[in-house]
Amino acid sequence: MLLRARRLLPFFAPACRGEESPLHFVETQRDREPIIPNLDKPSMLRLFGICKQTLYKYLCCCYGEANIVLLTMLRKLQFFAFSSISVSTLMTTVLSVRNLTKQYNNFTAVNRISFEIKEGEIVSLLGPNGAGKTTTIQMLLDLVSPTSGDIEIFGKNLKEHREELLSMMNFTGPYSLLPYNLTPKEGLTVFALLYGVRDYKERAKFLLDEFDLAGLANKKIGQLSSGEHMRLGVAKAFVNNPRLLLLDEPTASLDPAIAQELRAKILKRVQESSGAVLWTSHNMREIEIVSDRIVFLSQGQIVADATPQTLKKRFGQEDLEEIFITIAKKPISKSL
Amino acid sequence: MNFLHILGIFYRNVVIIRRSVPKLFSLFGFITVELFLWGFVTLWVETVAPADGNYDFMLLILSAFIFWSVFDLSQRSFGVSFLEEVWSRNIINLFASPVKLSELILGFALIGVAQVLLAFFYVTPLAFLLYTLNIWDLGLYIIPFFMNILVFGWVLGVVTIGLVVRFGPSADILAFFIPFLLLPFSAVYYPISVFPPLLQKLTFVLPTRHMFEGMRIAITEGIVPLHNVFWASALNLICGLLGFLFLYWMLRLARTKGYLSRLVQD
């Protein structure tokens, strides 16, 4: 299927400028121009949206829904095609972080980091413990105010359009448990209301079915297993159909089978909503499966920002975990 | 202002209260026990100091108790609604949602009103059954005082939230302690004339002093003392504004210093 897709690429290829590899750093593609004549940017995006959805539905019919291999393949194919024909320049920038810094007295938790996430992209934020991942996510959620720097979501400043932007985002993380004294049904209903979802009852019911929680709908959240709680946390993250999703270790403490199942569900929902995702995890295999790009943090600074393939090529290693260890141990000045 | 956000906060608290026996007890149980306590005290006072026509001790003391309970519950329900989010480690989810501070306060105020009204309409018939005290005899005089008591309860609730945000969950005791601090200086069960002259001047800034003093005048003299209504309302307005600014300042500080995430770690 990938080969068939690659064969289609020459049709778009004349549009491709420059000699870079399609899997080169995303930042270098910014300057590329729209390439299909007589189509403005919104039309182009609509066209690609339709193509992507059609392909997704076709593949789902053939291979069944929520198939992790299928979803991953589709994501890679989409990213490969988009990179090849420079469509990533046309995709809306969902999140733009510029020179973001957070200082607590003499300690710098996050130090002048800048990165972007485009529509449909899954970017992984990696780094050793204390690298500044959670602080970054908390700044993106306006739980922590940056010392300096800008956060723009859909081109709007987070501080100035807080409520509007937060209603388009959602998150899940190990530090944010759901209220133990509610049932999953009540919890999802409450969050649907808090995110301003009009058909909140239907939405809660839909998510309970979607994340296989219907059987637990009336059990207290405090009585759920950690796996069930994690699934509920992810279901809550989809309560408002977010266009920017922040997932802080969404599969931590899950066994591999349940983690894989949950990943597939997340990818499926993301695929359907064309949302952008910032994903953190210490599971390198998971990162490799889901990520279009990896932003690597160490001591509060970005030390690498590349696709998994580029990172492997640069380090001459096939194992992302080895790369993680190498980067984590490397002094900042010697990093990428 | 998004009505769904306010409904979400209201619904979340209704579910908790409806299901929790200790919460139902705190709503109806404490007030029942205290009604017995103050009822017996009043019965004893009436035997040692017989009413001379000007002082209906039963009406004076028990109505003061009922309105103090309204104030206490108004403040406590507000503070506990917020603390419930801290205790269940849901506070990060709440602050990362698109709910505005004003919507949060309105949601808590709404659940506070619901609890106060439930308790009020439970305790007034009970007081009538036990001591033939008909609080409705006070007529419409009590409405401005009742409203002021309710609002000042919210104001102190807002301050409680600010303190919990600043000092963490260990400051939760303040949710129960703050009204108790004001009790001796609010002239709830006695007139302000019993205070030393300096204390009379110092307590002028307390809206509760004007509320309870005014209510006592309304009961004993059958008139609404407008100056008490005015001062209670004006001071309430000033305290409300200061309380809101205090909470806003605390939240700003919490975002700068990272106290919000500490709320789920302590």
Coordinates of C-alpha atoms in Angstrom, one line a residue:
Chain A
M1 CA 0.0 0.0 0.0
L2 CA 2.9 2.3 0.9
L3 CA 4.5 1.5 -2.4
R4 CA 1.3 2.3 -4.3
A5 CA 1.2 5.6 -2.5
R6 CA 4.8 6.4 -3.4
R7 CA 4.0 5.7 -7.0
L8 CA 1.4 8.4 -6.9
L9 CA 3.9 10.9 -5.6
P10 CA 5.5 11.9 -8.9
F11 CA 2.1 13.4 -9.8
F12 CA 2.7 16.0 -7.1
A13 CA 6.5 15.9 -7.2
P14 CA 7.1 18.9 -9.6
A15 CA 5.9 21.1 -6.8
C16 CA 8.7 19.9 -4.5
R17 CA 11.5 22.5 -4.3
G18 CA 14.9 22.0 -2.7
E19 CA 17.0 18.9 -2.2
E20 CA 16.1 18.1 1.3
S21 CA 14.9 14.7 2.3
P22 CA 11.1 14.6 3.0
L23 CA 11.9 13.5 6.5
H24 CA 14.2 16.4 7.2
F25 CA 13.6 18.8 10.0
V26 CA 10.1 20.3 9.6
E27 CA 11.3 23.8 10.2
T28 CA 13.2 23.9 6.9
Q29 CA 10.0 23.5 5.0
R30 CA 8.4 26.7 6.2
D31 CA 9.4 28.7 3.2
R32 CA 7.8 26.5 0.6
E33 CA 5.0 27.9 -1.5
P34 CA 1.6 26.4 -2.3
I35 CA 2.1 24.4 -5.4
I36 CA -1.1 23.3 -7.0
P37 CA -2.2 26.1 -9.3
N38 CA -5.6 27.7 -9.1
L39 CA -6.2 26.4 -5.6
D40 CA -6.0 28.8 -2.6
K41 CA -4.8 27.6 0.8
P42 CA -8.3 26.7 2.3
S43 CA -9.3 24.8 -0.8
M44 CA -6.1 22.9 -0.8
L45 CA -6.5 22.0 2.9
R46 CA -10.1 20.9 2.2
L47 CA -8.9 18.8 -0.7
F48 CA -6.3 17.0 1.4
G49 CA -8.8 16.6 4.3
I50 CA -11.2 14.9 2.0
C51 CA -8.4 12.7 0.5
K52 CA -7.2 11.7 4.0
Q53 CA -10.7 10.9 5.3
T54 CA -11.6 8.9 2.2
L55 CA -8.4 6.9 2.5
Y56 CA -8.9 6.4 6.2
K57 CA -12.5 5.2 5.8
Y58 CA -11.4 2.9 2.9
L59 CA -8.6 1.4 5.0
C60 CA -11.0 1.0 8.0
C61 CA -13.4 -0.9 5.8
C62 CA -10.7 -3.2 4.6
Y63 CA -8.8 -3.8 7.7
G64 CA -11.2 -3.0 10.6
E65 CA -11.2 0.0 12.8
A66 CA -8.7 0.9 15.5
N67 CA -6.0 -1.3 14.0
I68 CA -2.8 0.1 15.4
V69 CA -0.6 -1.0 12.4
L70 CA -3.1 0.4 10.0
L71 CA -3.4 3.7 11.8
T72 CA 0.3 4.1 12.2
M73 CA 0.9 3.2 8.5
L74 CA -1.7 5.8 7.5
R75 CA -0.1 8.5 9.7
K76 CA 3.3 7.8 8.2
L77 CA 2.0 7.7 4.7
Q78 CA 0.1 11.0 5.2
F79 CA 3.2 12.6 6.7
F80 CA 5.4 11.3 4.0
A81 CA 3.1 12.5 1.3
F82 CA 2.5 15.9 2.9
S83 CA 6.3 16.4 3.4
S84 CA 7.0 15.4 -0.2
I85 CA 4.6 17.9 -1.7
S86 CA 5.2 20.6 0.8
V87 CA 1.7 20.6 2.1
S88 CA 3.0 20.9 5.6
T89 CA 3.6 24.6 4.8
L90 CA -0.1 24.8 4.0
M91 CA -1.3 23.0 7.1
T92 CA -2.4 25.4 9.8
T93 CA 0.0 26.0 12.6
V94 CA -1.9 24.8 15.7
L95 CA 0.7 25.6 18.3
S96 CA 3.5 28.0 18.1
V97 CA 5.9 28.3 21.1
R98 CA 8.6 31.0 20.9
N99 CA 11.4 31.5 23.4
L100 CA 9.4 30.1 26.2
T101 CA 11.2 30.4 29.5
K102 CA 10.1 29.5 33.1
Q103 CA 12.3 30.4 36.0
Y104 CA 11.7 29.7 39.7
N105 CA 14.1 31.9 41.6
N106 CA 17.5 30.7 40.5
F107 CA 16.3 27.5 38.8
T108 CA 15.5 27.6 35.1
A109 CA 12.9 24.9 34.5
V110 CA 12.4 25.7 30.8
N111 CA 15.0 27.8 28.9
R112 CA 14.0 29.7 25.7
I113 CA 12.3 26.8 23.9
S114 CA 10.7 27.3 20.5
F115 CA 8.7 24.8 18.4
E116 CA 5.6 24.4 16.3
I117 CA 2.9 21.8 15.8
K118 CA 0.9 21.7 12.6
E119 CA -2.6 20.4 12.0
G120 CA -2.7 16.6 12.0
E121 CA 0.8 16.3 13.5
I122 CA 1.7 14.2 16.5
V123 CA 4.8 15.7 18.2
S124 CA 6.5 13.9 21.0
L125 CA 8.1 15.9 23.8
L126 CA 10.8 13.7 25.2
G127 CA 13.4 14.2 27.9
P128 CA 14.7 12.8 31.1
N129 CA 13.0 13.4 34.4
G130 CA 13.1 17.1 35.3
A131 CA 13.8 18.2 31.8
G132 CA 10.9 20.6 31.8
K133 CA 8.3 18.5 29.9
T134 CA 5.5 18.8 32.5
T135 CA 6.3 22.5 33.1
T136 CA 6.0 23.1 29.3
I137 CA 2.6 21.3 29.2
Q138 CA 1.4 23.2 32.3
M139 CA 2.4 26.5 30.6
L140 CA 0.4 25.5 27.5
L141 CA -2.6 24.9 29.8
D142 CA -2.1 28.3 31.6
L143 CA -1.5 26.5 34.9
V144 CA 1.9 28.1 35.1
S145 CA 2.7 31.5 33.7
P146 CA 5.9 31.7 31.6
T147 CA 8.6 34.0 32.8
S148 CA 9.1 35.1 29.2
G149 CA 8.2 34.0 25.7
D150 CA 5.0 33.6 23.7
I151 CA 2.5 30.8 23.3
E152 CA 0.2 31.1 20.3
I153 CA -2.6 28.6 19.5
F154 CA -4.3 28.9 16.1
G155 CA -2.4 32.2 15.9
K156 CA -3.9 33.7 19.1
N157 CA -2.1 34.5 22.2
L158 CA -2.9 32.1 25.0
K159 CA -3.0 34.8 27.7
E160 CA -5.3 37.1 25.8
H161 CA -7.7 34.4 24.5
R162 CA -7.4 32.0 27.4
E163 CA -11.0 30.7 27.6
E164 CA -11.5 30.5 23.8
L165 CA -8.3 28.6 23.3
L166 CA -8.7 26.2 26.3
S167 CA -12.1 25.2 24.9
M168 CA -10.4 24.0 21.8
M169 CA -7.8 22.0 23.8
N170 CA -7.7 19.2 26.3
F171 CA -5.2 17.1 28.1
T172 CA -4.6 14.2 30.3
G173 CA -1.7 13.7 32.7
P174 CA -0.7 11.7 35.8
Y175 CA -1.1 14.7 38.0
S176 CA -4.8 15.3 37.1
L177 CA -7.0 12.5 38.4
L178 CA -10.7 12.5 37.8
P179 CA -12.9 13.1 40.8
Y180 CA -12.9 9.7 42.7
N181 CA -16.4 10.3 44.1
L182 CA -18.2 10.5 40.7
T183 CA -19.0 7.7 38.3
P184 CA -17.4 7.7 34.9
K185 CA -20.7 8.7 33.4
E186 CA -21.1 11.7 35.8
G187 CA -17.5 12.6 35.4
L188 CA -17.7 12.8 31.6
T189 CA -20.9 14.7 31.8
V190 CA -19.4 17.3 34.2
F191 CA -16.4 17.7 31.9
A192 CA -18.6 18.0 28.8
L193 CA -20.4 20.8 30.6
L194 CA -17.2 22.5 31.7
Y195 CA -16.0 22.5 28.1
G196 CA -19.3 23.9 27.0
V197 CA -20.4 20.8 25.0
R198 CA -24.1 21.4 24.3
D199 CA -25.2 17.7 23.8
Y200 CA -23.2 16.8 27.0
K201 CA -25.3 13.7 27.8
E202 CA -24.9 12.2 24.4
R203 CA -21.2 13.0 24.3
A204 CA -20.6 11.3 27.7
K205 CA -22.4 8.2 26.4
F206 CA -20.5 8.2 23.2
L207 CA -17.1 8.4 24.9
L208 CA -18.1 5.6 27.4
D209 CA -18.9 3.4 24.4
E210 CA -15.9 4.5 22.4
F211 CA -13.4 3.8 25.2
D212 CA -15.1 0.5 26.4
L213 CA -16.2 2.1 29.7
A214 CA -19.9 1.5 29.3
G215 CA -19.8 -1.4 31.7
L216 CA -18.2 0.8 34.3
A217 CA -20.5 3.8 33.7
N218 CA -22.0 3.6 37.2
K219 CA -19.1 2.5 39.2
K220 CA -17.3 5.1 41.3
I221 CA -14.1 6.4 39.7
G222 CA -12.2 5.7 42.9
Q223 CA -13.0 2.0 42.5
L224 CA -11.6 1.7 38.9
S225 CA -8.3 0.0 38.2
S226 CA -5.4 2.2 37.1
G227 CA -5.9 1.0 33.5
E228 CA -9.5 1.9 33.6
H229 CA -8.8 5.2 35.2
M230 CA -6.2 5.9 32.5
R231 CA -8.7 5.1 29.8
L232 CA -11.2 7.4 31.4
G233 CA -8.6 10.2 31.6
V234 CA -8.1 9.8 27.8
A235 CA -11.8 9.7 27.2
K236 CA -12.1 13.0 29.2
A237 CA -9.4 14.4 27.0
F238 CA -11.7 13.9 23.9
V239 CA -14.8 15.3 25.6
N240 CA -14.7 18.5 23.5
N241 CA -13.3 17.0 20.3
P242 CA -10.1 19.0 20.9
R243 CA -8.1 20.4 18.1
L244 CA -5.0 20.4 20.2
L245 CA -4.5 17.5 22.6
L246 CA -1.8 17.4 25.3
L247 CA -1.1 13.8 26.4
D248 CA 1.3 13.6 29.3
E249 CA 2.3 9.9 29.6
P250 CA -1.2 8.6 28.6
T251 CA -0.2 5.0 28.8
A252 CA 2.1 5.0 31.8
S253 CA 1.6 2.1 34.2
L254 CA -0.5 0.2 31.7
D255 CA 0.4 -3.3 30.6
P256 CA 1.6 -3.5 26.9
A257 CA -1.7 -5.0 25.6
I258 CA -3.9 -2.4 27.2
A259 CA -1.4 0.4 26.3
Q260 CA -1.5 -0.7 22.6
E261 CA -5.3 -0.8 22.6
L262 CA -5.5 2.7 24.2
R263 CA -2.9 4.0 21.7
A264 CA -5.0 2.7 18.8
K265 CA -8.1 4.4 20.2
I266 CA -6.2 7.7 20.6
L267 CA -4.8 7.5 17.1
K268 CA -8.2 6.7 15.7
R269 CA -9.9 9.7 17.4
V270 CA -7.0 12.0 16.4
Q271 CA -7.2 10.7 12.8
E272 CA -10.9 11.4 12.7
S273 CA -10.7 14.9 14.2
S274 CA -7.5 16.0 12.3
G275 CA -6.3 17.3 15.7
A276 CA -2.7 18.1 16.6
V277 CA -1.1 16.3 19.5
L278 CA 1.7 16.9 21.9
W279 CA 2.6 13.6 23.5
T280 CA 5.1 12.8 26.3
S281 CA 6.1 9.3 27.2
H282 CA 9.1 7.3 28.5
N283 CA 8.1 4.4 26.3
M284 CA 10.4 4.8 23.2
R285 CA 8.6 2.1 21.2
E286 CA 5.3 4.0 21.7
I287 CA 7.0 7.3 20.7
E288 CA 8.3 5.7 17.5
I289 CA 4.9 4.4 16.6
V290 CA 3.0 7.6 17.2
S291 CA 5.3 10.4 16.4
D292 CA 5.7 12.5 13.3
R293 CA 8.4 14.5 15.0
I294 CA 10.3 14.4 18.3
V295 CA 11.2 17.4 20.3
F296 CA 13.9 16.4 22.8
L297 CA 14.3 18.5 26.0
S298 CA 17.2 18.3 28.3
Q299 CA 17.8 20.6 31.3
G300 CA 15.0 22.8 30.1
Q301 CA 16.4 23.3 26.5
I302 CA 15.5 21.8 23.2
V303 CA 18.4 19.7 22.1
A304 CA 16.8 18.0 19.1
D305 CA 13.8 18.5 16.9
A306 CA 13.5 16.0 14.2
T307 CA 11.5 13.0 12.9
P308 CA 12.3 9.6 14.5
Q309 CA 13.9 8.5 11.2
T310 CA 16.2 11.5 11.1
L311 CA 17.3 11.0 14.6
K312 CA 18.1 7.4 13.9
K313 CA 20.1 8.4 10.9
R314 CA 22.0 11.1 12.7
F315 CA 22.9 8.9 15.6
G316 CA 23.5 5.8 13.5
Q317 CA 21.3 3.8 15.9
E318 CA 18.2 1.9 15.2
D319 CA 16.9 2.0 18.8
L320 CA 15.3 5.2 19.9
E321 CA 16.0 4.2 23.5
E322 CA 19.7 4.3 22.9
I323 CA 19.4 7.7 21.3
F324 CA 17.4 8.9 24.3
I325 CA 20.1 7.7 26.7
T326 CA 22.8 9.3 24.5
I327 CA 21.1 12.7 24.3
A328 CA 20.1 12.7 28.0
K329 CA 23.7 12.1 29.0
K330 CA 25.2 14.6 26.6
P331 CA 26.1 18.1 27.8
I332 CA 23.8 20.7 26.2
S333 CA 26.6 22.3 24.0
K334 CA 27.3 19.0 22.2
S335 CA 23.7 18.2 21.4
L336 CA 22.0 18.5 18.0
Chain B
M1 CA -20.5 34.0 30.7
N2 CA -21.2 30.4 29.7
F3 CA -24.2 28.9 31.4
L4 CA -23.0 25.3 30.7
H5 CA -19.8 26.0 32.7
I6 CA -21.8 27.1 35.7
L7 CA -24.2 24.2 35.3
G8 CA -21.2 21.8 35.3
I9 CA -19.9 23.1 38.6
F10 CA -23.4 23.0 40.1
Y11 CA -24.1 19.5 38.8
R12 CA -20.8 18.2 40.1
N13 CA -21.5 19.4 43.6
V14 CA -25.1 18.2 43.6
V15 CA -24.0 14.7 42.8
I16 CA -21.5 14.7 45.6
I17 CA -23.9 16.0 48.2
R18 CA -26.7 13.8 47.2
R19 CA -24.6 10.7 47.5
S20 CA -22.6 11.4 50.6
V21 CA -24.1 10.8 54.1
P22 CA -21.5 12.9 55.9
K23 CA -22.2 15.8 53.6
L24 CA -25.9 15.5 54.2
F25 CA -25.2 15.3 57.9
S26 CA -23.1 18.5 57.7
L27 CA -26.0 20.1 56.0
F28 CA -28.9 19.0 58.3
G29 CA -27.2 17.3 61.3
F30 CA -25.1 20.1 62.8
I31 CA -27.9 22.6 62.5
T32 CA -30.3 20.2 64.3
V33 CA -27.9 19.6 67.2
E34 CA -27.2 23.3 67.5
L35 CA -30.9 24.1 67.5
F36 CA -31.3 21.8 70.5
L37 CA -28.4 23.4 72.2
W38 CA -29.5 27.0 71.8
G39 CA -33.1 26.0 72.4
F40 CA -32.3 24.6 75.8
V41 CA -30.0 27.6 76.6
T42 CA -32.8 29.9 75.8
L43 CA -35.4 28.0 77.8
W44 CA -33.1 28.3 80.8
V45 CA -32.4 32.0 80.2
E46 CA -36.2 32.6 80.1
T47 CA -36.6 31.0 83.5
V48 CA -33.9 33.1 85.2
A49 CA -34.6 36.3 83.4
P50 CA -38.3 36.4 82.6
A51 CA -39.3 38.3 79.5
D52 CA -40.4 41.9 80.3
G53 CA -42.2 42.4 77.1
N54 CA -39.4 44.1 75.3
Y55 CA -37.2 41.0 75.1
D56 CA -38.5 37.8 73.5
F57 CA -35.4 35.7 74.2
M58 CA -36.7 32.7 72.2
L59 CA -37.1 34.9 69.1
L60 CA -33.9 36.9 69.7
I61 CA -31.5 34.1 70.4
L62 CA -32.9 31.4 68.1
S63 CA -33.4 33.7 65.2
A64 CA -29.8 34.9 65.7
F65 CA -28.7 31.3 65.7
I66 CA -30.6 30.5 62.5
F67 CA -29.1 33.5 60.7
W68 CA -25.6 32.8 62.0
S69 CA -26.1 29.2 60.6
V70 CA -27.1 30.7 57.3
F71 CA -23.9 32.8 57.3
D72 CA -21.7 29.9 58.4
L73 CA -23.2 27.5 55.8
S74 CA -23.0 30.0 53.0
Q75 CA -19.2 30.5 53.7
R76 CA -18.6 26.8 54.3
S77 CA -20.4 25.5 51.3
F78 CA -18.5 27.9 49.1
G79 CA -15.1 27.0 50.6
V80 CA -15.8 23.2 50.7
S81 CA -17.0 23.1 47.1
F82 CA -13.5 24.3 46.1
L83 CA -11.8 22.1 48.6
E84 CA -13.7 19.1 47.2
E85 CA -11.8 19.7 43.9
V86 CA -8.5 19.8 45.8
W87 CA -9.2 16.7 47.9
S88 CA -10.3 14.7 44.9
R89 CA -7.2 16.0 43.0
N90 CA -9.4 17.4 40.3
I91 CA -8.3 21.0 40.7
I92 CA -5.8 20.9 37.8
N93 CA -8.6 19.7 35.5
L94 CA -10.8 22.5 36.6
F95 CA -8.1 25.3 36.1
A96 CA -7.1 23.9 32.8
S97 CA -10.7 24.0 31.5
P98 CA -12.2 27.1 29.8
V99 CA -14.1 28.0 32.9
K100 CA -13.6 31.7 33.9
L101 CA -13.0 32.7 37.5
S102 CA -16.4 34.6 37.5
E103 CA -18.1 31.4 36.3
L104 CA -16.4 29.4 39.0
I105 CA -17.5 31.8 41.7
L106 CA -21.1 31.9 40.4
G107 CA -21.2 28.1 40.3
F108 CA -20.0 27.9 43.9
A109 CA -22.4 30.6 44.9
L110 CA -25.3 28.8 43.3
I111 CA -24.6 25.6 45.1
G112 CA -24.2 27.6 48.3
V113 CA -27.7 29.2 47.8
A114 CA -29.2 25.8 47.2
Q115 CA -27.6 24.4 50.4
V116 CA -28.6 27.5 52.5
L117 CA -32.2 27.4 51.3
L118 CA -32.4 23.6 52.0
A119 CA -31.1 24.1 55.5
F120 CA -33.2 27.2 56.1
F121 CA -36.5 25.6 55.0
Y122 CA -35.6 22.5 57.1
V123 CA -34.6 24.4 60.4
T124 CA -37.4 26.9 60.5
P125 CA -40.3 24.4 60.7
L126 CA -38.2 22.4 63.1
A127 CA -37.8 25.4 65.3
F128 CA -41.5 26.0 65.2
L129 CA -42.2 22.3 66.1
L130 CA -39.7 22.3 69.0
Y131 CA -40.1 25.8 70.5
T132 CA -43.1 27.3 68.7
L133 CA -40.7 29.9 67.2
N134 CA -42.2 31.3 64.0
I135 CA -39.4 33.1 62.2
W136 CA -41.8 34.2 59.6
D137 CA -43.3 36.6 62.2
L138 CA -40.3 38.8 61.5
G139 CA -41.9 39.5 58.1
L140 CA -40.1 41.1 55.2
Y141 CA -37.8 43.0 57.6
I142 CA -35.3 40.2 57.4
I143 CA -34.9 40.0 53.7
P144 CA -32.2 42.7 53.3
F145 CA -30.3 41.2 56.3
F146 CA -30.7 37.7 55.0
M147 CA -29.3 38.7 51.6
N148 CA -26.4 40.5 53.2
I149 CA -25.6 37.5 55.4
L150 CA -25.6 35.2 52.3
V151 CA -23.4 37.5 50.3
F152 CA -20.9 38.0 53.1
G153 CA -20.7 34.2 53.4
W154 CA -19.6 34.1 49.8
V155 CA -17.1 36.8 50.2
L156 CA -15.4 34.9 53.0
G157 CA -15.6 31.8 50.9
V158 CA -13.7 33.6 48.1
V159 CA -11.1 34.6 50.6
T160 CA -10.9 31.0 51.9
I161 CA -10.2 29.8 48.3
G162 CA -7.5 32.4 47.9
L163 CA -5.8 31.2 51.1
V164 CA -6.0 27.6 50.1
V165 CA -4.5 28.4 46.6
R166 CA -1.7 30.3 48.4
F167 CA -0.9 27.9 51.3
G168 CA -2.0 24.6 49.9
P169 CA -4.6 22.0 51.0
S170 CA -3.2 22.2 54.6
A171 CA -5.0 25.5 54.9
D172 CA -8.4 23.7 54.5
I173 CA -9.1 24.2 58.2
L174 CA -9.6 27.9 57.4
A175 CA -12.8 26.9 55.6
F176 CA -14.3 25.9 58.9
F177 CA -12.5 28.4 61.2
I178 CA -12.9 31.8 59.6
P179 CA -16.6 32.3 60.6
F180 CA -15.8 31.2 64.1
L181 CA -13.2 34.0 64.3
L182 CA -15.8 36.6 63.5
L183 CA -18.5 35.2 65.8
P184 CA -17.5 37.0 69.1
F185 CA -17.2 40.4 67.3
S186 CA -20.3 40.2 65.2
A187 CA -22.8 40.9 68.0
V188 CA -24.8 37.8 67.0
Y189 CA -26.3 36.9 70.4
Y190 CA -25.8 40.2 72.3
P191 CA -25.9 44.0 71.4
I192 CA -22.8 45.9 70.6
S193 CA -23.3 48.0 73.7
V194 CA -21.7 45.1 75.7
F195 CA -18.4 45.7 73.8
P196 CA -15.7 48.0 75.3
P197 CA -15.8 51.4 73.5
L198 CA -12.6 50.7 71.5
L199 CA -14.0 47.3 70.3
Q200 CA -17.2 49.0 69.3
K201 CA -15.2 51.3 67.0
L202 CA -13.0 48.5 65.7
T203 CA -15.9 46.2 64.9
F204 CA -17.6 48.9 62.8
V205 CA -15.8 47.5 59.7
L206 CA -17.5 44.1 60.1
P207 CA -20.6 43.8 57.9
T208 CA -21.8 41.0 60.2
R209 CA -22.0 43.4 63.1
H210 CA -24.4 45.7 61.3
M211 CA -26.4 42.8 60.0
F212 CA -27.0 41.2 63.4
E213 CA -27.4 44.5 65.2
G214 CA -29.9 45.7 62.7
M215 CA -31.8 42.4 62.9
R216 CA -32.1 42.7 66.6
I217 CA -33.5 46.2 66.3
A218 CA -36.0 44.9 63.7
I219 CA -37.1 42.2 66.1
T220 CA -37.3 44.3 69.3
E221 CA -38.6 47.6 67.8
G222 CA -40.4 46.4 64.7
I223 CA -38.6 48.8 62.3
V224 CA -36.0 48.4 59.7
P225 CA -32.9 50.3 60.8
L226 CA -31.9 51.7 57.5
H227 CA -28.4 52.9 58.6
N228 CA -27.6 49.2 59.5
V229 CA -28.8 48.0 56.1
F230 CA -26.8 50.7 54.4
W231 CA -23.6 50.0 56.3
A232 CA -24.0 46.2 56.0
S233 CA -24.5 46.5 52.2
A234 CA -21.7 49.1 51.6
L235 CA -19.2 47.2 53.7
N236 CA -20.3 44.0 51.9
L237 CA -19.7 45.6 48.6
I238 CA -16.2 46.8 49.6
C239 CA -15.3 43.4 51.2
G240 CA -16.6 41.6 48.1
L241 CA -14.5 43.7 45.8
L242 CA -11.4 43.2 48.0
G243 CA -12.1 39.5 48.3
F244 CA -12.3 39.1 44.5
L245 CA -9.1 41.1 44.0
F246 CA -7.4 39.0 46.7
L247 CA -8.4 35.7 45.0
Y248 CA -7.3 37.1 41.6
W249 CA -4.0 38.1 43.1
M250 CA -3.5 34.7 44.7
L251 CA -4.3 32.9 41.5
R252 CA -1.8 35.1 39.6
L253 CA 0.8 34.4 42.2
A254 CA 0.0 30.6 42.1
R255 CA 0.5 30.6 38.3
T256 CA 3.8 32.4 38.6
K257 CA 5.2 30.4 41.5
G258 CA 3.7 27.0 40.4
Y259 CA 1.4 26.7 43.4
L260 CA -1.5 25.2 41.4
S261 CA 0.3 22.0 40.6
R262 CA 1.4 21.8 44.2
L263 CA -2.3 21.7 45.2
V264 CA -2.4 18.1 44.1
Q265 CA 1.0 17.1 45.4
D266 CA 0.7 18.3 49.1

